Amino acid sequence: MSHDPSAALFVDGELVAAAEEERFIRDKHAKGRFPYEAARFCMEYAGIGPKDVQVVAFPYARIPLTSPARWHYARRHWYAPDRALDALFNGNRRYRRNMAKLRKLVGDLGMSNARLEAVEHHLAHASSAYHLSGFKEKTAILSIDGKGEYATTFFGYGEHGKIHKLKEFYDPDSLGGLFGAMTEYLGFEMLDGEFKVMGMAPYGDPDRYDFSRLLKYDKQSIEINTHLMNVVGTRRFKDEQGKGYYFSPKLIEWLGPRRQGDEIDDPYIDYAASIQRLLEKVSLGLVDNYLGDILQETGKLCFAGGVALNVKLNQRILARPDVQELIVQPAASDAGTAIGAASYVVNQLGDEVQPMRHAYLGPGYNNAQCIAACEAHPARPSWRQIDNTAHRCAELLAAGNPVAWFQGRMEFGPRALGNRSILGAPNSPGIADTINEQIKYRERWRPFCPSMLDTVAPDMLQTEHPAPYMTITFDVGEGWKERVPEVVHEDGTARAQVVTRESNPRYYELLLEMQRLTGNGVVLNTSLNRRGEPMVCSPQDALNMFYGSDLQYLIMEDILVCKQEQATDE
């Protein structure tokens, strides 16, 4: 894919390894790259050689001219004749280019016995959520993103392992594309800053501006106003450097200049609130129209695609009376299509896909490797091996210190889930500002999320619904905002991770220690990286990030690194 390339490996129906390429090459989103290092890791972890790989699945397929997708694209891009004609007469050129790169990767890595299988992009998204859900009975499936080959939105259902397609929308009629174009207008990067727009929205008033002119919507279909958004060619707004954006100059005439800088101010916070409300309203209406009957019957919904990372939308979906169980693929963006394409083919081959039990699917390191990284690092870290690691970390946190926490296998997907994390005590005043300003160097208004014990969640989140992956926000229960103010957002919600002993024993032990020391089995948890960088993967990455920030404490497995002790030693 053109962004967020990743690799995943299934062995006998079980997902044994998965990782994003960005983590290995240290280039966020790894745009334009193919997952060489991620694929090498997966094979190495599983202990198999390249010639042992039987099938390589890829989440991008050939779309025939008989499909309505290419005709829809051509009709809606009449104002850019080159694009329209290309869709009709050369409509699979991206597919051919991707397959050429895939064949090269397969050849370069020596997977000489592998058969190549192309899976439609949105079928891969759908499979990543449905086939790994463990659901056997009839289940509604939803996928929304910018676009795949041509499709932007998928409605369907799964039953007994088979995915049935009910309806698709096609480019440029894309809710993900619309939200992405507004992300660009609000001063962030498309395919990276959408969650910042979502985080900005609670500071604004969605009633101040009517964004209904951005699309036509009748609960059965959407049509984006391509005089304003999701534009191509000469309709794009260009800045002084000549960079083109996916909105038009007419949007600037209507809303004013594109936002600049890191502050949140009027009217941009209201624009963020308005586009978030529009996304929620239209998505919920379409779900009701295309999936409502299935949800009434089963109460189960699986959701993937980049828009599935919009946790506010997910909260609204879960609040529907006909949704009893909501499964959101933790790697819902294009990174997760590696899992999806592979699981789809596994199912097609007749193997049973095993449920996804956790997202800790990347590399892990032991104490000896962490020590070796310390000894090789040019900063000459002061380190020592400690006993009762969870208790020692909890003491540092309870004293008001942020701690870099590097444990076990790396997470797959954009969220740190307690293995590649920066942690803080959420009852410690100002800890969020400290992490934003002095450690992550990001916008000071950005919210943080809590990880909590499963015994705490029913009271704090007022629900028994599973939340293992930080993919849903919940209204925080009475009294908890005062107890853990650093992880409650402006609107009184929290994007929570509920931790079980089975999913992450060491992290669970740390949360128990925090409960003993502070009375709250909750920590502030954010990814172990600085602004603009991928989450760390290796001990060397962790040390580089540690010495490039104001962090004072880093715990890698049982190895404690302290800057204060180092200064004393020197």
Coordinates of C-alpha atoms in Angstrom, one line a residue:
M1 CA 0.0 0.0 0.0
S2 CA 1.1 3.6 -0.4
H3 CA 1.1 4.2 3.4
D4 CA 1.3 2.1 6.6
P5 CA 2.7 -1.0 5.0
S6 CA 2.8 -4.0 7.4
A7 CA 3.2 -7.8 7.4
A8 CA 1.3 -10.5 9.3
L9 CA 1.8 -14.2 9.5
F10 CA -0.8 -16.9 10.1
V11 CA 0.3 -20.5 10.9
D12 CA -2.5 -23.1 10.9
G13 CA -5.1 -20.4 11.2
E14 CA -3.5 -18.6 14.1
L15 CA -2.1 -15.1 13.9
V16 CA 1.4 -15.4 15.3
A17 CA 3.1 -12.2 14.3
A18 CA 2.3 -8.8 12.8
A19 CA 4.2 -5.5 12.6
E20 CA 4.3 -2.2 10.8
E21 CA 7.3 -1.4 8.6
E22 CA 7.6 2.1 10.1
R23 CA 8.7 0.6 13.4
F24 CA 11.8 -1.0 11.8
I25 CA 12.9 1.7 9.4
R26 CA 12.0 4.6 11.8
D27 CA 9.9 6.5 9.2
K28 CA 6.4 7.3 10.3
H29 CA 3.8 5.7 8.1
A30 CA 6.6 4.5 5.7
K31 CA 4.9 6.0 2.7
G32 CA 5.7 4.4 -0.6
R33 CA 7.5 1.5 1.0
F34 CA 6.8 -2.2 1.1
P35 CA 7.1 -4.3 4.3
Y36 CA 10.5 -6.0 3.8
E37 CA 11.6 -5.7 7.5
A38 CA 8.2 -6.5 8.9
A39 CA 8.0 -9.6 6.7
R40 CA 11.5 -10.7 7.8
F41 CA 10.5 -10.3 11.4
C42 CA 7.3 -12.3 11.1
M43 CA 9.2 -15.3 9.6
E44 CA 12.0 -15.0 12.1
Y45 CA 9.6 -14.9 15.0
A46 CA 7.7 -18.0 13.8
G47 CA 10.9 -19.9 13.1
I48 CA 10.1 -20.5 9.4
G49 CA 12.1 -20.0 6.3
P50 CA 11.0 -18.0 3.2
K51 CA 10.4 -21.3 1.3
D52 CA 8.0 -22.4 3.9
V53 CA 5.5 -19.6 3.1
Q54 CA 2.7 -21.1 1.0
V55 CA 0.5 -18.0 0.2
V56 CA 1.2 -14.3 0.2
A57 CA -2.0 -12.3 0.4
F58 CA -2.2 -8.7 -0.6
P59 CA -5.1 -6.2 0.2
Y60 CA -5.5 -4.7 -3.3
A61 CA -7.3 -6.4 -6.1
R62 CA -8.1 -6.0 -9.8
I63 CA -11.5 -4.3 -10.4
P64 CA -13.1 -5.3 -13.7
L65 CA -14.7 -2.8 -16.0
T66 CA -18.0 -4.5 -15.4
S67 CA -17.9 -3.2 -11.8
P68 CA -19.9 -0.1 -11.1
A69 CA -16.9 1.3 -9.2
R70 CA -14.9 2.5 -12.2
W71 CA -17.9 4.0 -14.0
H72 CA -19.0 5.8 -10.8
Y73 CA -15.4 7.2 -10.5
A74 CA -15.4 8.4 -14.1
R75 CA -18.8 10.0 -13.9
R76 CA -18.0 11.9 -10.7
H77 CA -14.7 13.1 -12.0
W78 CA -16.0 14.6 -15.2
Y79 CA -14.2 17.9 -14.4
A80 CA -10.9 16.1 -14.6
P81 CA -11.1 14.2 -17.9
D82 CA -7.7 12.6 -17.6
R83 CA -8.8 10.9 -14.3
A84 CA -12.2 9.9 -15.7
L85 CA -10.7 8.3 -18.8
D86 CA -8.0 6.6 -16.9
A87 CA -10.5 4.9 -14.7
L88 CA -12.2 3.5 -17.7
F89 CA -9.3 2.6 -20.0
N90 CA -6.4 2.0 -17.5
G91 CA -8.4 1.5 -14.3
N92 CA -6.1 -1.2 -12.8
R93 CA -2.7 0.5 -13.2
R94 CA -2.3 0.9 -9.4
Y95 CA -3.0 -2.8 -9.0
R96 CA -0.4 -3.7 -11.7
R97 CA 2.1 -1.4 -10.0
N98 CA 1.5 -2.9 -6.6
M99 CA 1.7 -6.5 -7.8
A100 CA 5.0 -5.8 -9.5
K101 CA 6.4 -4.5 -6.2
L102 CA 4.9 -7.5 -4.4
R103 CA 6.5 -9.9 -6.8
K104 CA 9.8 -8.2 -6.2
L105 CA 9.4 -8.4 -2.5
V106 CA 8.5 -12.1 -2.7
G107 CA 11.5 -12.7 -4.9
D108 CA 13.9 -10.6 -2.8
L109 CA 12.9 -12.4 0.4
G110 CA 13.2 -15.9 -1.2
M111 CA 9.5 -16.9 -0.9
S112 CA 9.8 -19.0 -4.0
N113 CA 7.1 -21.5 -3.2
A114 CA 4.4 -18.9 -2.3
R115 CA 1.3 -18.3 -4.4
L116 CA 0.1 -14.7 -4.6
E117 CA -3.5 -13.9 -3.7
A118 CA -5.1 -10.4 -4.2
V119 CA -8.0 -9.5 -1.9
E120 CA -10.2 -6.5 -2.4
H121 CA -9.2 -3.8 0.0
H122 CA -12.5 -3.5 1.9
L123 CA -12.9 -7.2 2.0
A124 CA -9.5 -7.3 3.8
H125 CA -10.7 -4.6 6.2
A126 CA -13.9 -6.6 6.8
S127 CA -12.0 -9.8 7.4
S128 CA -9.6 -8.2 9.8
A129 CA -12.5 -7.4 12.1
Y130 CA -14.9 -10.3 11.4
H131 CA -12.7 -13.3 11.0
L132 CA -10.7 -12.5 14.1
S133 CA -13.7 -11.7 16.2
G134 CA -14.5 -15.3 17.1
F135 CA -18.2 -14.7 16.1
K136 CA -19.8 -17.7 14.2
E137 CA -23.4 -16.4 14.1
K138 CA -24.6 -13.7 11.8
T139 CA -22.6 -10.5 12.4
A140 CA -23.0 -7.0 10.8
I141 CA -19.7 -5.8 9.2
L142 CA -18.8 -2.1 8.5
S143 CA -15.7 -0.7 6.9
I144 CA -15.1 3.0 6.2
D145 CA -11.9 4.6 5.1
G146 CA -10.5 7.1 2.5
K147 CA -10.6 4.6 -0.3
G148 CA -9.2 1.3 -1.4
E149 CA -9.1 0.5 -5.2
Y150 CA -12.3 2.5 -5.7
A151 CA -14.5 1.6 -2.8
T152 CA -14.7 3.9 0.2
T153 CA -17.3 2.3 2.4
F154 CA -18.5 -1.3 2.8
F155 CA -21.7 -2.7 4.4
G156 CA -22.1 -6.4 4.8
Y157 CA -22.4 -9.3 7.2
G158 CA -20.6 -12.5 8.1
E159 CA -22.1 -15.8 8.8
H160 CA -20.3 -19.2 9.4
G161 CA -17.0 -17.7 8.2
K162 CA -18.4 -16.3 4.9
I163 CA -18.5 -12.5 4.2
H164 CA -21.5 -11.2 2.3
K165 CA -21.3 -7.8 0.6
L166 CA -24.5 -5.7 0.8
K167 CA -23.5 -2.3 -0.4
E168 CA -20.4 -0.2 -1.3
F169 CA -19.8 3.5 -2.0
Y170 CA -17.1 4.6 -4.4
D171 CA -14.6 7.4 -4.7
P172 CA -15.0 10.4 -4.4
D173 CA -18.0 9.8 -2.2
S174 CA -16.0 9.0 0.9
L175 CA -16.6 9.9 4.6
G176 CA -13.0 9.1 5.3
G177 CA -11.8 11.3 2.5
L178 CA -14.1 14.1 3.6
F179 CA -12.7 14.0 7.2
G180 CA -9.2 13.7 5.8
A181 CA -9.6 16.8 3.6
M182 CA -10.9 18.8 6.6
T183 CA -7.9 17.4 8.6
E184 CA -5.7 19.1 6.0
Y185 CA -7.7 22.3 6.2
L186 CA -7.3 22.3 10.0
G187 CA -3.5 22.3 9.6
F188 CA -2.7 18.6 10.1
E189 CA -1.5 15.9 7.8
M190 CA -4.0 13.6 6.1
L191 CA -3.7 10.0 7.2
D192 CA -2.0 11.1 10.4
G193 CA -3.9 14.0 12.0
E194 CA -7.5 12.8 11.9
F195 CA -7.4 11.8 15.5
K196 CA -6.2 15.3 16.4
V197 CA -9.3 16.8 14.8
M198 CA -11.3 14.3 16.8
G199 CA -9.5 15.4 19.9
M200 CA -10.0 19.1 19.1
A201 CA -13.7 18.7 18.5
P202 CA -14.9 18.7 22.2
Y203 CA -13.4 22.2 22.6
G204 CA -15.7 23.6 19.9
D205 CA -19.4 24.2 19.4
P206 CA -20.9 22.2 16.5
D207 CA -24.0 24.4 16.3
R208 CA -22.0 27.5 15.2
Y209 CA -21.5 26.3 11.6
D210 CA -23.6 24.2 9.3
F211 CA -21.5 21.8 7.3
S212 CA -24.4 20.1 5.5
R213 CA -23.3 21.7 2.2
L214 CA -20.3 19.4 2.2
L215 CA -22.4 16.5 1.1
K216 CA -25.8 15.3 0.0
Y217 CA -27.1 12.6 2.3
D218 CA -30.4 10.7 2.3
K219 CA -29.7 7.7 4.6
Q220 CA -29.2 5.5 1.5
S221 CA -26.3 7.3 -0.2
I222 CA -23.9 10.1 0.1
E223 CA -22.5 12.5 -2.5
I224 CA -19.6 14.6 -1.5
N225 CA -19.7 18.2 -2.8
T226 CA -16.6 18.0 -5.0
H227 CA -16.7 21.8 -5.6
L228 CA -15.4 22.0 -2.0
M229 CA -13.9 18.6 -0.8
N230 CA -12.3 15.4 -2.1
V231 CA -11.1 17.3 -5.2
V232 CA -8.4 16.4 -7.7
G233 CA -6.5 18.2 -10.4
T234 CA -7.1 21.9 -11.0
R235 CA -9.8 22.1 -8.3
R236 CA -7.2 21.6 -5.5
F237 CA -6.2 24.5 -3.3
K238 CA -2.4 25.1 -3.5
D239 CA -0.3 26.9 -0.9
E240 CA 2.5 29.3 -1.5
Q241 CA 4.9 26.4 -1.9
G242 CA 2.7 24.8 -4.6
K243 CA 1.6 21.9 -2.4
G244 CA -1.9 20.7 -3.4
Y245 CA -4.6 19.8 -0.9
Y246 CA -7.8 17.7 -1.1
F247 CA -10.0 20.8 -0.7
S248 CA -10.7 23.6 -3.1
P249 CA -10.1 27.4 -3.0
K250 CA -13.9 27.7 -2.6
L251 CA -13.6 26.2 0.9
I252 CA -11.1 29.0 1.8
E253 CA -13.5 31.6 0.5
W254 CA -16.2 30.1 2.7
L255 CA -14.4 29.3 6.0
G256 CA -11.3 31.5 5.8
P257 CA -7.6 30.7 5.7
R258 CA -6.2 27.3 6.5
R259 CA -5.3 26.9 10.2
Q260 CA -1.6 27.3 11.1
G261 CA 0.3 26.5 14.3
D262 CA -0.3 24.4 17.4
E263 CA -2.9 26.4 19.3
I264 CA -6.6 25.6 19.2
D265 CA -8.7 28.7 18.6
D266 CA -11.9 30.0 17.1
P267 CA -13.3 29.3 14.6
Y268 CA -11.2 26.1 14.0
I269 CA -12.3 24.3 17.1
D270 CA -15.9 24.8 15.9
Y271 CA -15.1 23.5 12.5
A272 CA -13.6 20.4 14.1
A273 CA -16.8 20.0 16.2
S274 CA -18.9 20.4 13.1
I275 CA -17.1 17.8 11.0
Q276 CA -17.1 15.3 13.8
R277 CA -20.8 15.7 14.3
L278 CA -21.4 15.4 10.5
L279 CA -19.3 12.2 10.4
E280 CA -21.3 10.7 13.3
K281 CA -24.7 11.7 12.0
V282 CA -24.1 10.3 8.5
S283 CA -22.4 7.2 9.6
L284 CA -25.1 6.3 12.1
G285 CA -27.8 6.9 9.5
L286 CA -26.1 4.7 7.0
V287 CA -25.6 1.9 9.6
D288 CA -29.3 2.1 10.4
N289 CA -30.3 1.8 6.8
Y290 CA -28.0 -1.0 5.7
L291 CA -27.2 -2.9 8.9
G292 CA -30.2 -2.1 11.1
D293 CA -32.1 -5.3 10.4
I294 CA -29.1 -7.5 11.0
L295 CA -28.3 -5.6 14.2
Q296 CA -31.8 -6.1 15.4
E297 CA -31.4 -9.8 14.8
T298 CA -27.9 -10.3 16.3
G299 CA -26.6 -7.2 18.1
K300 CA -23.1 -7.9 16.8
L301 CA -21.0 -5.4 14.7
C302 CA -17.5 -5.6 13.5
F303 CA -15.9 -2.4 12.3
A304 CA -12.6 -1.6 10.5
G305 CA -11.1 0.9 8.1
G306 CA -9.4 4.1 9.1
V307 CA -12.6 5.8 10.3
A308 CA -13.0 2.9 12.8
L309 CA -10.2 4.7 14.8
N310 CA -12.6 7.5 15.4
V311 CA -13.4 6.6 19.0
K312 CA -16.1 9.2 19.4
L313 CA -18.0 7.6 16.5
N314 CA -17.5 4.2 18.1
Q315 CA -19.0 5.4 21.3
R316 CA -22.1 6.6 19.4
I317 CA -22.4 3.2 17.6
L318 CA -22.1 1.3 20.9
A319 CA -24.8 3.5 22.4
R320 CA -27.3 2.2 19.8
P321 CA -29.8 0.0 21.5
D322 CA -29.4 -2.7 18.8
V323 CA -25.6 -3.0 19.3
Q324 CA -24.7 -5.3 22.1
E325 CA -21.2 -6.2 21.0
L326 CA -18.9 -3.9 19.0
I327 CA -15.6 -5.3 17.8
V328 CA -13.2 -2.7 16.4
Q329 CA -10.0 -4.0 14.8
P330 CA -7.1 -2.4 16.8
A331 CA -5.1 -1.9 13.7
A332 CA -8.2 -0.6 11.8
S333 CA -6.2 1.6 9.3
D334 CA -4.4 0.1 6.3
A335 CA -1.8 -1.5 8.5
G336 CA -4.5 -4.0 9.5
T337 CA -5.3 -5.0 6.0
A338 CA -2.2 -7.3 6.2
I339 CA -4.1 -9.3 8.9
G340 CA -7.3 -9.0 6.9
A341 CA -6.0 -10.2 3.5
A342 CA -4.2 -13.1 5.2
S343 CA -7.2 -14.1 7.3
Y344 CA -9.5 -13.9 4.3
V345 CA -7.3 -16.3 2.4
V346 CA -6.9 -18.6 5.4
N347 CA -10.7 -18.8 5.6
Q348 CA -11.0 -19.4 1.8
L349 CA -8.6 -22.3 2.1
G350 CA -10.8 -24.0 4.6
D351 CA -8.8 -23.4 7.8
E352 CA -10.5 -22.0 10.8
V353 CA -9.2 -18.5 11.7
Q354 CA -8.5 -18.3 15.5
P355 CA -9.8 -15.3 17.4
M356 CA -7.4 -12.4 18.0
R357 CA -6.5 -12.7 21.7
H358 CA -4.3 -9.6 22.0
A359 CA -2.3 -7.1 19.9
Y360 CA 1.1 -7.9 21.3
L361 CA 2.4 -9.3 18.0
G362 CA 5.7 -7.6 17.4
P363 CA 9.3 -8.1 18.5
G364 CA 10.2 -8.7 22.2
Y365 CA 13.5 -8.4 24.0
N366 CA 15.0 -10.0 27.1
N367 CA 17.1 -8.5 29.9
A368 CA 20.4 -9.4 28.2
Q369 CA 19.4 -7.6 25.0
C370 CA 18.4 -4.5 26.9
I371 CA 21.7 -4.5 28.8
A372 CA 23.6 -4.9 25.6
A373 CA 21.8 -1.9 24.1
C374 CA 22.7 0.2 27.2
E375 CA 26.3 -0.8 26.9
A376 CA 26.5 0.0 23.2
H377 CA 24.7 3.3 23.5
P378 CA 26.8 6.5 23.0
A379 CA 25.1 8.2 26.0
R380 CA 26.6 5.6 28.3
P381 CA 23.4 5.0 30.3
S382 CA 23.5 4.4 34.0
W383 CA 21.5 1.2 34.5
R384 CA 20.8 -1.5 37.0
Q385 CA 18.7 -4.7 37.1
I386 CA 15.9 -4.4 39.6
D387 CA 13.6 -6.9 41.4
N388 CA 9.8 -6.5 41.8
T389 CA 9.7 -4.3 38.6
A390 CA 6.1 -3.5 38.8
H391 CA 6.3 -2.2 42.4
R392 CA 9.4 -0.1 41.6
C393 CA 7.7 1.5 38.6
A394 CA 4.5 2.2 40.6
E395 CA 6.6 4.0 43.3
L396 CA 8.2 6.2 40.6
L397 CA 4.7 7.0 39.1
A398 CA 3.1 7.6 42.5
A399 CA 5.9 10.1 43.3
G400 CA 4.8 12.2 40.2
N401 CA 7.4 11.0 37.7
P402 CA 6.6 10.0 34.1
V403 CA 8.2 6.6 33.3
A404 CA 9.1 5.1 29.9
W405 CA 7.8 1.5 30.1
F406 CA 9.3 -1.0 27.6
Q407 CA 8.0 -4.6 28.1
G408 CA 7.2 -7.8 26.2
R409 CA 6.2 -7.8 22.5
M410 CA 5.5 -4.6 20.7
E411 CA 1.9 -3.7 20.0
F412 CA 0.4 -4.0 16.5
G413 CA -1.6 -0.9 15.5
P414 CA -1.3 2.8 16.5
R415 CA -2.1 2.5 20.2
A416 CA 0.4 1.8 23.0
L417 CA -1.2 -0.9 25.2
G418 CA 1.3 -1.1 28.0
N419 CA 4.3 -2.6 26.3
R420 CA 5.8 0.5 24.5
S421 CA 4.3 3.2 26.7
I422 CA 5.0 6.4 28.6
L423 CA 3.1 6.2 31.8
G424 CA 2.1 8.7 34.5
A425 CA -0.1 8.8 37.6
P426 CA -3.4 10.3 36.5
N427 CA -4.0 11.9 39.9
S428 CA -0.7 13.8 39.7
P429 CA -1.5 17.5 38.8
G430 CA 0.1 18.6 35.6
I431 CA 1.5 15.3 34.5
A432 CA -0.3 15.5 31.1
D433 CA 1.2 19.0 30.4
T434 CA 4.7 17.8 31.4
I435 CA 4.5 14.8 29.0
N436 CA 3.1 16.9 26.1
E437 CA 5.5 19.8 26.5
Q438 CA 8.8 18.2 27.7
I439 CA 8.7 14.6 26.5
K440 CA 6.5 14.2 23.4
Y441 CA 6.8 17.8 22.2
R442 CA 3.3 17.8 20.9
E443 CA 0.3 20.2 21.1
R444 CA -0.4 20.9 24.7
W445 CA -4.2 20.5 24.3
R446 CA -3.9 16.8 23.2
P447 CA -5.7 14.4 25.6
F448 CA -4.3 11.3 27.2
C449 CA -5.9 8.0 27.8
P450 CA -6.2 5.6 30.8
S451 CA -5.3 2.0 31.2
M452 CA -7.2 0.4 34.1
L453 CA -7.8 -2.8 35.9
D454 CA -10.8 -4.8 34.7
T455 CA -12.1 -4.6 38.3
V456 CA -12.1 -0.8 38.0
A457 CA -13.7 -0.4 34.6
P458 CA -17.4 -1.1 35.5
D459 CA -17.4 1.8 38.0
M460 CA -15.2 4.2 36.1
L461 CA -16.6 3.5 32.6
Q462 CA -20.1 2.5 33.7
T463 CA -20.1 -0.5 31.4
E464 CA -19.1 -4.2 31.2
H465 CA -18.3 -4.0 27.5
P466 CA -14.8 -5.2 26.7
A467 CA -12.3 -2.4 25.8
P468 CA -8.9 -4.0 25.4
Y469 CA -7.6 -1.8 22.6
M470 CA -8.4 1.9 23.2
T471 CA -10.9 2.0 20.3
I472 CA -13.9 3.4 22.1
T473 CA -14.5 6.4 24.4
F474 CA -16.8 6.0 27.4
D475 CA -18.5 8.5 29.7
V476 CA -16.5 8.7 32.9
G477 CA -18.5 7.8 36.0
E478 CA -19.3 10.2 38.8
G479 CA -16.3 11.1 41.0
W480 CA -13.7 9.7 38.7
K481 CA -12.9 13.0 37.0
E482 CA -11.8 14.3 40.3
R483 CA -9.8 11.1 41.1
V484 CA -8.0 10.8 37.7
P485 CA -8.3 14.3 36.1
E486 CA -5.3 13.9 33.8
V487 CA -7.0 11.2 31.7
V488 CA -10.5 12.6 31.3
H489 CA -11.1 14.7 28.2
E490 CA -12.9 18.0 27.9
D491 CA -16.2 16.4 27.3
G492 CA -16.0 14.0 30.3
T493 CA -15.1 11.0 28.3
A494 CA -12.0 8.7 28.3
R495 CA -10.5 6.5 25.5
A496 CA -9.9 3.6 27.8
Q497 CA -7.9 0.3 27.8
V498 CA -9.3 -2.3 30.1
V499 CA -6.5 -4.6 31.1
T500 CA -7.0 -8.3 32.2
R501 CA -4.4 -10.5 33.9
E502 CA -4.6 -12.9 31.0
S503 CA -3.9 -10.3 28.3
N504 CA -0.9 -8.6 29.9
P505 CA 0.2 -10.1 33.3
R506 CA 3.0 -7.6 34.0
Y507 CA 1.0 -4.6 33.1
Y508 CA -1.8 -5.9 35.3
E509 CA 0.6 -6.3 38.2
L510 CA 1.7 -2.7 37.7
L511 CA -1.9 -1.5 37.8
L512 CA -2.5 -3.5 41.0
E513 CA 0.6 -1.8 42.6
M514 CA -0.8 1.6 41.6
Q515 CA -4.1 0.7 43.2
R516 CA -2.3 -0.1 46.5
L517 CA -0.2 3.1 46.4
T518 CA -2.8 5.7 45.1
G519 CA -6.2 4.1 45.5
N520 CA -6.7 4.1 41.7
G521 CA -6.0 1.1 39.6
V522 CA -5.5 3.4 36.6
V523 CA -2.4 4.9 34.8
L524 CA -2.0 7.5 32.1
N525 CA -0.8 5.7 29.1
T526 CA 0.6 7.2 25.8
S527 CA 2.8 5.8 23.1
L528 CA 6.6 5.7 23.6
N529 CA 7.6 8.1 20.9
R530 CA 8.2 11.8 20.2
R531 CA 6.0 13.9 17.9
G532 CA 6.4 12.8 14.2
E533 CA 8.2 9.5 15.1
P534 CA 6.9 6.0 15.0
M535 CA 6.4 4.1 18.3
V536 CA 9.7 2.6 19.5
C537 CA 10.4 -1.0 18.6
S538 CA 13.8 -2.0 20.0
P539 CA 15.8 -1.2 23.2
Q540 CA 18.1 1.1 21.1
D541 CA 15.0 3.0 19.9
A542 CA 13.8 3.4 23.5
L543 CA 17.2 4.7 24.6
N544 CA 17.4 7.1 21.7
M545 CA 13.9 8.5 22.5
F546 CA 14.8 8.6 26.2
Y547 CA 17.9 10.7 25.6
G548 CA 16.1 12.9 23.2
S549 CA 13.5 14.0 25.7
D550 CA 13.2 15.1 29.4
L551 CA 12.3 11.7 30.6
Q552 CA 14.2 10.7 33.7
Y553 CA 13.3 7.1 34.1
L554 CA 13.2 4.2 31.6
I555 CA 12.4 0.6 32.5
M556 CA 13.2 -2.0 29.8
E557 CA 12.1 -5.4 31.1
D558 CA 13.9 -5.5 34.5
I559 CA 16.5 -2.9 33.5
L560 CA 16.1 0.6 35.1
V561 CA 17.8 3.5 33.4
C562 CA 18.0 6.8 35.4
K563 CA 19.4 10.1 34.1
Q564 CA 19.7 11.5 37.7
E565 CA 22.0 8.6 38.7
Q566 CA 24.0 9.1 35.5
A567 CA 24.5 12.8 36.3
T568 CA 25.6 11.8 39.9
D569 CA 28.0 9.2 38.5
E570 CA 29.6 11.7 36.1

